[in-house]
mmCIF file of N, CA and C in Angstrom:
data_model
loop_
_atom_site.group_PDB
_atom_site.id
_atom_site.type_symbol
_atom_site.label_atom_id
_atom_site.label_comp_id
_atom_site.label_asym_id
_atom_site.label_seq_id
_atom_site.Cartn_x
_atom_site.Cartn_y
_atom_site.Cartn_z
ATOM 1 N N MET A 1 0.831 -1.166 0.000
ATOM 2 C CA MET A 1 0.000 0.000 0.000
ATOM 3 C C MET A 1 0.886 1.242 0.000
ATOM 4 N N SER A 2 0.628 2.131 -0.938
ATOM 5 C CA SER A 2 1.486 3.306 -1.060
ATOM 6 C C SER A 2 0.884 4.486 -0.297
ATOM 7 N N SER A 3 1.764 5.269 0.242
ATOM 8 C CA SER A 3 1.350 6.462 0.954
ATOM 9 C C SER A 3 1.193 7.597 -0.058
ATOM 10 N N ARG A 4 0.066 8.235 -0.030
ATOM 11 C CA ARG A 4 -0.201 9.305 -0.990
ATOM 12 C C ARG A 4 -0.229 10.636 -0.255
ATOM 13 N N SER A 5 0.556 11.571 -0.710
ATOM 14 C CA SER A 5 0.664 12.870 -0.070
ATOM 15 C C SER A 5 -0.339 13.853 -0.676
ATOM 16 N N LEU A 6 -0.840 14.755 0.154
ATOM 17 C CA LEU A 6 -1.716 15.810 -0.337
ATOM 18 C C LEU A 6 -0.944 16.860 -1.121
ATOM 19 N N PHE A 7 0.343 16.985 -0.811
ATOM 20 C CA PHE A 7 1.129 18.040 -1.430
ATOM 21 C C PHE A 7 1.499 17.672 -2.855
ATOM 22 N N ASP A 8 1.227 18.599 -3.746
ATOM 23 C CA ASP A 8 1.598 18.444 -5.146
ATOM 24 C C ASP A 8 2.800 19.345 -5.380
ATOM 25 N N SER A 9 3.778 18.835 -6.058
ATOM 26 C CA SER A 9 4.983 19.637 -6.267
ATOM 27 C C SER A 9 4.752 20.767 -7.273
ATOM 28 N N GLY A 10 3.566 20.839 -7.838
ATOM 29 C CA GLY A 10 3.231 21.944 -8.737
ATOM 30 C C GLY A 10 3.122 23.249 -7.980
ATOM 31 N N LEU A 11 2.784 24.291 -8.659
ATOM 32 C CA LEU A 11 2.769 25.608 -8.044
ATOM 33 C C LEU A 11 1.360 26.140 -7.801
ATOM 34 N N GLN A 12 0.397 25.250 -7.618
ATOM 35 C CA GLN A 12 -0.989 25.686 -7.447
ATOM 36 C C GLN A 12 -1.170 26.641 -6.267
ATOM 37 N N PRO A 13 -0.625 26.386 -5.080
ATOM 38 C CA PRO A 13 -0.806 27.350 -3.985
ATOM 39 C C PRO A 13 -0.190 28.722 -4.298
ATOM 40 N N GLU A 14 0.939 28.725 -4.989
ATOM 41 C CA GLU A 14 1.573 29.994 -5.336
ATOM 42 C C GLU A 14 0.750 30.748 -6.375
ATOM 43 N N ARG A 15 0.206 30.033 -7.343
ATOM 44 C CA ARG A 15 -0.640 30.690 -8.352
ATOM 45 C C ARG A 15 -1.895 31.256 -7.709
ATOM 46 N N THR A 16 -2.446 30.540 -6.762
ATOM 47 C CA THR A 16 -3.645 31.028 -6.077
ATOM 48 C C THR A 16 -3.327 32.280 -5.276
ATOM 49 N N GLU A 17 -2.195 32.286 -4.592
ATOM 50 C CA GLU A 17 -1.817 33.478 -3.842
ATOM 51 C C GLU A 17 -1.597 34.658 -4.777
ATOM 52 N N LEU A 18 -0.973 34.430 -5.913
ATOM 53 C CA LEU A 18 -0.768 35.513 -6.876
ATOM 54 C C LEU A 18 -2.093 36.043 -7.413
ATOM 55 N N ALA A 19 -3.063 35.163 -7.614
ATOM 56 C CA ALA A 19 -4.382 35.612 -8.071
ATOM 57 C C ALA A 19 -5.054 36.479 -7.002
ATOM 58 N N TRP A 20 -4.924 36.091 -5.742
ATOM 59 C CA TRP A 20 -5.485 36.904 -4.660
ATOM 60 C C TRP A 20 -4.787 38.253 -4.598
ATOM 61 N N ARG A 21 -3.492 38.263 -4.810
ATOM 62 C CA ARG A 21 -2.750 39.527 -4.773
ATOM 63 C C ARG A 21 -3.141 40.434 -5.939
ATOM 64 N N ARG A 22 -3.369 39.847 -7.121
ATOM 65 C CA ARG A 22 -3.835 40.654 -8.257
ATOM 66 C C ARG A 22 -5.203 41.252 -7.949
ATOM 67 N N THR A 23 -6.055 40.484 -7.296
ATOM 68 C CA THR A 23 -7.371 40.992 -6.906
ATOM 69 C C THR A 23 -7.227 42.147 -5.922
ATOM 70 N N ALA A 24 -6.352 41.995 -4.941
ATOM 71 C CA ALA A 24 -6.127 43.069 -3.962
ATOM 72 C C ALA A 24 -5.560 44.312 -4.649
ATOM 73 N N LEU A 25 -4.659 44.117 -5.592
ATOM 74 C CA LEU A 25 -4.081 45.241 -6.330
ATOM 75 C C LEU A 25 -5.144 45.956 -7.158
ATOM 76 N N ALA A 26 -6.021 45.207 -7.806
ATOM 77 C CA ALA A 26 -7.096 45.815 -8.594
ATOM 78 C C ALA A 26 -8.044 46.608 -7.706
ATOM 79 N N ILE A 27 -8.379 46.080 -6.544
ATOM 80 C CA ILE A 27 -9.254 46.801 -5.605
ATOM 81 C C ILE A 27 -8.558 48.061 -5.111
ATOM 82 N N GLY A 28 -7.268 47.964 -4.828
ATOM 83 C CA GLY A 28 -6.516 49.136 -4.377
ATOM 84 C C GLY A 28 -6.458 50.227 -5.437
ATOM 85 N N ILE A 29 -6.228 49.856 -6.675
ATOM 86 C CA ILE A 29 -6.177 50.847 -7.753
ATOM 87 C C ILE A 29 -7.553 51.457 -7.983
ATOM 88 N N GLY A 30 -8.594 50.626 -7.965
ATOM 89 C CA GLY A 30 -9.949 51.159 -8.096
ATOM 90 C C GLY A 30 -10.294 52.106 -6.963
ATOM 91 N N SER A 31 -9.826 51.804 -5.771
ATOM 92 C CA SER A 31 -10.084 52.676 -4.620
ATOM 93 C C SER A 31 -9.350 54.007 -4.756
ATOM 94 N N LEU A 32 -8.119 53.954 -5.244
ATOM 95 C CA LEU A 32 -7.387 55.205 -5.473
ATOM 96 C C LEU A 32 -8.086 56.053 -6.528
ATOM 97 N N LEU A 33 -8.579 55.406 -7.570
ATOM 98 C CA LEU A 33 -9.315 56.145 -8.600
ATOM 99 C C LEU A 33 -10.585 56.757 -8.034
ATOM 100 N N SER A 34 -11.268 56.032 -7.161
ATOM 101 C CA SER A 34 -12.493 56.587 -6.574
ATOM 102 C C SER A 34 -12.176 57.781 -5.668
ATOM 103 N N LEU A 35 -11.009 57.766 -5.021
ATOM 104 C CA LEU A 35 -10.613 58.921 -4.217
ATOM 105 C C LEU A 35 -10.431 60.157 -5.089
ATOM 106 N N ARG A 36 -10.015 59.938 -6.303
ATOM 107 C CA ARG A 36 -9.790 61.045 -7.231
ATOM 108 C C ARG A 36 -11.086 61.493 -7.927
ATOM 109 N N VAL A 37 -11.931 60.525 -8.319
ATOM 110 C CA VAL A 37 -13.071 60.823 -9.174
ATOM 111 C C VAL A 37 -14.332 61.188 -8.399
ATOM 112 N N LEU A 38 -14.667 60.450 -7.348
ATOM 113 C CA LEU A 38 -15.949 60.666 -6.668
ATOM 114 C C LEU A 38 -16.145 62.079 -6.123
ATOM 115 N N PRO A 39 -15.190 62.666 -5.392
ATOM 116 C CA PRO A 39 -15.426 64.036 -4.907
ATOM 117 C C PRO A 39 -15.607 65.040 -6.056
ATOM 118 N N ALA A 40 -14.888 64.856 -7.147
ATOM 119 C CA ALA A 40 -15.040 65.757 -8.284
ATOM 120 C C ALA A 40 -16.378 65.541 -8.985
ATOM 121 N N ALA A 41 -16.855 64.302 -9.026
ATOM 122 C CA ALA A 41 -18.128 64.002 -9.688
ATOM 123 C C ALA A 41 -19.305 64.561 -8.906
ATOM 124 N N VAL A 42 -19.201 64.587 -7.593
ATOM 125 C CA VAL A 42 -20.293 65.103 -6.773
ATOM 126 C C VAL A 42 -20.386 66.618 -6.929
ATOM 127 N N GLY A 43 -19.261 67.277 -6.917
ATOM 128 C CA GLY A 43 -19.237 68.713 -7.143
ATOM 129 C C GLY A 43 -19.546 69.561 -5.924
ATOM 130 N N ASP A 44 -20.368 69.113 -5.029
ATOM 131 C CA ASP A 44 -20.726 69.865 -3.835
ATOM 132 C C ASP A 44 -19.645 69.668 -2.781
ATOM 133 N N PRO A 45 -18.947 70.735 -2.384
ATOM 134 C CA PRO A 45 -17.861 70.575 -1.400
ATOM 135 C C PRO A 45 -18.318 69.998 -0.065
ATOM 136 N N ALA A 46 -19.564 70.244 0.308
ATOM 137 C CA ALA A 46 -20.059 69.712 1.583
ATOM 138 C C ALA A 46 -20.177 68.194 1.535
ATOM 139 N N TRP A 47 -20.543 67.623 0.380
ATOM 140 C CA TRP A 47 -20.692 66.181 0.236
ATOM 141 C C TRP A 47 -19.429 65.525 -0.305
ATOM 142 N N GLY A 48 -18.503 66.305 -0.784
ATOM 143 C CA GLY A 48 -17.287 65.736 -1.375
ATOM 144 C C GLY A 48 -16.489 64.879 -0.409
ATOM 145 N N ALA A 49 -16.401 65.329 0.840
ATOM 146 C CA ALA A 49 -15.637 64.578 1.840
ATOM 147 C C ALA A 49 -16.304 63.248 2.174
ATOM 148 N N VAL A 50 -17.633 63.202 2.102
ATOM 149 C CA VAL A 50 -18.349 61.955 2.388
ATOM 150 C C VAL A 50 -17.999 60.888 1.351
ATOM 151 N N TRP A 51 -17.794 61.322 0.119
ATOM 152 C CA TRP A 51 -17.509 60.353 -0.948
ATOM 153 C C TRP A 51 -16.045 59.934 -0.982
ATOM 154 N N LEU A 52 -15.244 60.410 -0.032
ATOM 155 C CA LEU A 52 -13.882 59.888 0.135
ATOM 156 C C LEU A 52 -13.897 58.556 0.885
ATOM 157 N N ALA A 53 -14.929 58.348 1.678
ATOM 158 C CA ALA A 53 -15.013 57.150 2.518
ATOM 159 C C ALA A 53 -14.948 55.841 1.728
ATOM 160 N N PRO A 54 -15.643 55.692 0.587
ATOM 161 C CA PRO A 54 -15.529 54.419 -0.144
ATOM 162 C C PRO A 54 -14.105 54.113 -0.597
ATOM 163 N N GLY A 55 -13.377 55.129 -1.001
ATOM 164 C CA GLY A 55 -11.990 54.910 -1.418
ATOM 165 C C GLY A 55 -11.099 54.494 -0.268
ATOM 166 N N ILE A 56 -11.311 55.111 0.878
ATOM 167 C CA ILE A 56 -10.501 54.774 2.055
ATOM 168 C C ILE A 56 -10.828 53.366 2.538
ATOM 169 N N VAL A 57 -12.110 53.026 2.567
ATOM 170 C CA VAL A 57 -12.513 51.670 2.965
ATOM 171 C C VAL A 57 -11.970 50.651 1.964
ATOM 172 N N GLY A 58 -12.020 50.986 0.680
ATOM 173 C CA GLY A 58 -11.496 50.085 -0.347
ATOM 174 C C GLY A 58 -9.998 49.857 -0.205
ATOM 175 N N LEU A 59 -9.262 50.916 0.093
ATOM 176 C CA LEU A 59 -7.814 50.757 0.303
ATOM 177 C C LEU A 59 -7.526 49.876 1.524
ATOM 178 N N ALA A 60 -8.273 50.096 2.585
ATOM 179 C CA ALA A 60 -8.090 49.261 3.783
ATOM 180 C C ALA A 60 -8.412 47.804 3.470
ATOM 181 N N PHE A 61 -9.474 47.580 2.693
ATOM 182 C CA PHE A 61 -9.839 46.213 2.335
ATOM 183 C C PHE A 61 -8.775 45.575 1.447
ATOM 184 N N ALA A 62 -8.189 46.351 0.541
ATOM 185 C CA ALA A 62 -7.138 45.821 -0.328
ATOM 186 C C ALA A 62 -5.928 45.372 0.489
ATOM 187 N N VAL A 63 -5.566 46.157 1.488
ATOM 188 C CA VAL A 63 -4.444 45.783 2.363
ATOM 189 C C VAL A 63 -4.789 44.518 3.149
ATOM 190 N N LEU A 64 -6.008 44.464 3.671
ATOM 191 C CA LEU A 64 -6.460 43.277 4.402
ATOM 192 C C LEU A 64 -6.438 42.039 3.509
ATOM 193 N N LEU A 65 -6.885 42.186 2.287
ATOM 194 C CA LEU A 65 -6.906 41.073 1.346
ATOM 195 C C LEU A 65 -5.497 40.621 0.989
ATOM 196 N N TRP A 66 -4.593 41.573 0.830
ATOM 197 C CA TRP A 66 -3.197 41.256 0.490
ATOM 198 C C TRP A 66 -2.564 40.391 1.589
ATOM 199 N N PHE A 67 -2.697 40.838 2.822
ATOM 200 C CA PHE A 67 -2.100 40.082 3.929
ATOM 201 C C PHE A 67 -2.883 38.801 4.234
ATOM 202 N N GLY A 68 -4.182 38.830 4.011
ATOM 203 C CA GLY A 68 -4.978 37.614 4.179
ATOM 204 C C GLY A 68 -4.589 36.538 3.188
ATOM 205 N N ALA A 69 -4.274 36.946 1.959
ATOM 206 C CA ALA A 69 -3.842 35.983 0.946
ATOM 207 C C ALA A 69 -2.508 35.354 1.329
ATOM 208 N N ARG A 70 -1.626 36.161 1.873
ATOM 209 C CA ARG A 70 -0.316 35.629 2.297
ATOM 210 C C ARG A 70 -0.477 34.639 3.451
ATOM 211 N N ALA A 71 -1.308 34.995 4.414
ATOM 212 C CA ALA A 71 -1.536 34.102 5.554
ATOM 213 C C ALA A 71 -2.212 32.807 5.099
ATOM 214 N N ARG A 72 -3.147 32.919 4.158
ATOM 215 C CA ARG A 72 -3.826 31.728 3.639
ATOM 216 C C ARG A 72 -2.834 30.811 2.924
ATOM 217 N N HIS A 73 -1.934 31.404 2.156
ATOM 218 C CA HIS A 73 -0.925 30.617 1.445
ATOM 219 C C HIS A 73 -0.024 29.862 2.422
ATOM 220 N N ARG A 74 0.421 30.538 3.460
ATOM 221 C CA ARG A 74 1.279 29.882 4.457
ATOM 222 C C ARG A 74 0.552 28.724 5.133
ATOM 223 N N ARG A 75 -0.701 28.980 5.516
ATOM 224 C CA ARG A 75 -1.476 27.932 6.202
ATOM 225 C C ARG A 75 -1.723 26.746 5.273
ATOM 226 N N LEU A 76 -2.049 27.022 4.017
ATOM 227 C CA LEU A 76 -2.294 25.951 3.054
ATOM 228 C C LEU A 76 -1.037 25.133 2.803
ATOM 229 N N THR A 77 0.081 25.789 2.643
ATOM 230 C CA THR A 77 1.338 25.074 2.399
ATOM 231 C C THR A 77 1.702 24.204 3.589
ATOM 232 N N ARG A 78 1.550 24.729 4.819
ATOM 233 C CA ARG A 78 1.842 23.919 6.005
ATOM 234 C C ARG A 78 0.925 22.705 6.081
ATOM 235 N N ALA A 79 -0.362 22.891 5.789
ATOM 236 C CA ALA A 79 -1.314 21.784 5.856
ATOM 237 C C ALA A 79 -1.004 20.724 4.802
ATOM 238 N N LEU A 80 -0.625 21.151 3.611
ATOM 239 C CA LEU A 80 -0.324 20.185 2.556
ATOM 240 C C LEU A 80 0.963 19.423 2.828
ATOM 241 N N LEU A 81 1.966 20.124 3.326
ATOM 242 C CA LEU A 81 3.232 19.451 3.629
ATOM 243 C C LEU A 81 3.103 18.478 4.793
ATOM 244 N N ALA A 82 2.234 18.787 5.740
ATOM 245 C CA ALA A 82 2.055 17.929 6.909
ATOM 246 C C ALA A 82 1.006 16.844 6.679
ATOM 247 N N ASP A 83 0.404 16.806 5.496
ATOM 248 C CA ASP A 83 -0.646 15.822 5.179
ATOM 249 C C ASP A 83 -1.795 15.901 6.182
ATOM 250 N N ARG A 84 -2.239 17.139 6.458
ATOM 251 C CA ARG A 84 -3.338 17.338 7.396
ATOM 252 C C ARG A 84 -4.466 18.091 6.687
ATOM 253 N N PRO A 85 -5.362 17.377 6.031
ATOM 254 C CA PRO A 85 -6.427 18.037 5.278
ATOM 255 C C PRO A 85 -7.378 18.851 6.144
ATOM 256 N N GLU A 86 -7.455 18.544 7.429
ATOM 257 C CA GLU A 86 -8.346 19.303 8.310
ATOM 258 C C GLU A 86 -7.836 20.724 8.547
ATOM 259 N N ASP A 87 -6.564 20.981 8.267
ATOM 260 C CA ASP A 87 -5.985 22.308 8.465
ATOM 261 C C ASP A 87 -6.015 23.173 7.212
ATOM 262 N N VAL A 88 -6.529 22.646 6.108
ATOM 263 C CA VAL A 88 -6.607 23.429 4.871
ATOM 264 C C VAL A 88 -7.586 24.575 5.102
ATOM 265 N N PRO A 89 -7.187 25.817 4.744
ATOM 266 C CA PRO A 89 -8.065 26.958 5.007
ATOM 267 C C PRO A 89 -9.381 26.867 4.242
ATOM 268 N N GLY A 90 -10.413 27.410 4.827
ATOM 269 C CA GLY A 90 -11.741 27.394 4.224
ATOM 270 C C GLY A 90 -11.933 28.539 3.241
ATOM 271 N N SER A 91 -13.178 28.915 3.079
ATOM 272 C CA SER A 91 -13.510 29.918 2.073
ATOM 273 C C SER A 91 -13.860 31.264 2.697
ATOM 274 N N GLY A 92 -13.336 31.559 3.856
ATOM 275 C CA GLY A 92 -13.633 32.811 4.530
ATOM 276 C C GLY A 92 -13.185 34.035 3.748
ATOM 277 N N LEU A 93 -12.022 33.950 3.113
ATOM 278 C CA LEU A 93 -11.511 35.063 2.320
ATOM 279 C C LEU A 93 -12.410 35.323 1.115
ATOM 280 N N MET A 94 -12.912 34.263 0.514
ATOM 281 C CA MET A 94 -13.813 34.406 -0.630
ATOM 282 C C MET A 94 -15.139 35.029 -0.193
ATOM 283 N N LEU A 95 -15.652 34.636 0.964
ATOM 284 C CA LEU A 95 -16.890 35.225 1.477
ATOM 285 C C LEU A 95 -16.703 36.711 1.754
ATOM 286 N N LEU A 96 -15.577 37.065 2.338
ATOM 287 C CA LEU A 96 -15.283 38.466 2.619
ATOM 288 C C LEU A 96 -15.224 39.276 1.328
ATOM 289 N N LEU A 97 -14.595 38.723 0.307
ATOM 290 C CA LEU A 97 -14.513 39.405 -0.988
ATOM 291 C C LEU A 97 -15.897 39.548 -1.609
ATOM 292 N N ALA A 98 -16.720 38.519 -1.536
ATOM 293 C CA ALA A 98 -18.069 38.577 -2.102
ATOM 294 C C ALA A 98 -18.906 39.647 -1.401
ATOM 295 N N LEU A 99 -18.801 39.751 -0.086
ATOM 296 C CA LEU A 99 -19.540 40.779 0.649
ATOM 297 C C LEU A 99 -19.056 42.178 0.286
ATOM 298 N N PHE A 100 -17.754 42.323 0.102
ATOM 299 C CA PHE A 100 -17.199 43.616 -0.287
ATOM 300 C C PHE A 100 -17.696 44.023 -1.675
ATOM 301 N N VAL A 101 -17.679 43.100 -2.611
ATOM 302 C CA VAL A 101 -18.136 43.400 -3.977
ATOM 303 C C VAL A 101 -19.627 43.736 -3.972
ATOM 304 N N MET A 102 -20.409 43.011 -3.186
ATOM 305 C CA MET A 102 -21.833 43.297 -3.093
ATOM 306 C C MET A 102 -22.064 44.693 -2.497
ATOM 307 N N GLY A 103 -21.299 45.047 -1.504
ATOM 308 C CA GLY A 103 -21.395 46.387 -0.926
ATOM 309 C C GLY A 103 -21.017 47.470 -1.926
ATOM 310 N N CYS A 104 -20.005 47.203 -2.732
ATOM 311 C CA CYS A 104 -19.618 48.159 -3.778
ATOM 312 C C CYS A 104 -20.737 48.335 -4.795
ATOM 313 N N GLY A 105 -21.425 47.257 -5.137
ATOM 314 C CA GLY A 105 -22.546 47.345 -6.070
ATOM 315 C C GLY A 105 -23.681 48.175 -5.511
ATOM 316 N N VAL A 106 -23.996 47.970 -4.245
ATOM 317 C CA VAL A 106 -25.061 48.743 -3.606
ATOM 318 C C VAL A 106 -24.672 50.220 -3.544
ATOM 319 N N LEU A 107 -23.425 50.492 -3.191
ATOM 320 C CA LEU A 107 -22.953 51.866 -3.121
ATOM 321 C C LEU A 107 -22.974 52.529 -4.499
ATOM 322 N N SER A 108 -22.605 51.790 -5.527
ATOM 323 C CA SER A 108 -22.625 52.325 -6.885
ATOM 324 C C SER A 108 -24.042 52.650 -7.322
ATOM 325 N N ALA A 109 -24.982 51.768 -7.011
ATOM 326 C CA ALA A 109 -26.377 52.021 -7.351
ATOM 327 C C ALA A 109 -26.897 53.248 -6.608
ATOM 328 N N ALA A 110 -26.521 53.393 -5.339
ATOM 329 C CA ALA A 110 -26.940 54.560 -4.569
ATOM 330 C C ALA A 110 -26.348 55.835 -5.169
ATOM 331 N N PHE A 111 -25.118 55.771 -5.603
ATOM 332 C CA PHE A 111 -24.465 56.933 -6.212
ATOM 333 C C PHE A 111 -25.170 57.340 -7.500
ATOM 334 N N VAL A 112 -25.500 56.374 -8.335
ATOM 335 C CA VAL A 112 -26.191 56.658 -9.591
ATOM 336 C C VAL A 112 -27.568 57.242 -9.317
ATOM 337 N N LEU A 113 -28.297 56.666 -8.382
ATOM 338 C CA LEU A 113 -29.620 57.178 -8.053
ATOM 339 C C LEU A 113 -29.558 58.574 -7.434
ATOM 340 N N TRP A 114 -28.505 58.831 -6.675
ATOM 341 C CA TRP A 114 -28.353 60.133 -6.032
ATOM 342 C C TRP A 114 -28.047 61.218 -7.054
ATOM 343 N N LEU A 115 -27.280 60.893 -8.100
ATOM 344 C CA LEU A 115 -26.936 61.866 -9.118
ATOM 345 C C LEU A 115 -28.085 62.172 -10.069
ATOM 346 N N THR A 116 -29.036 61.233 -10.193
ATOM 347 C CA THR A 116 -30.116 61.462 -11.155
ATOM 348 C C THR A 116 -31.321 62.094 -10.520
#
């Protein structure tokens, strides 16, 4: 009977971490753009500062996602090398990203409705 390891010598965990980092980078760049565009699009100086909040929250989320991806990669690699499938990280990071994207959609719809 042969012992079968969970760890694959391929680079799947590294590719997954890079994909998470690209996602965090895209969110960060979009947040920086919103910091530049939203206050100018609103035009009213009294409300301009309020529309800085989505960009700041987005930047904070991008940083959280970046470090979360790194921590997930480390945990996954340790679990695979130790042949402990119970330690493989779950889908919490994906749920957090889905909630963030849904919140961005709601905020975008509110912005469009507010301008019209």
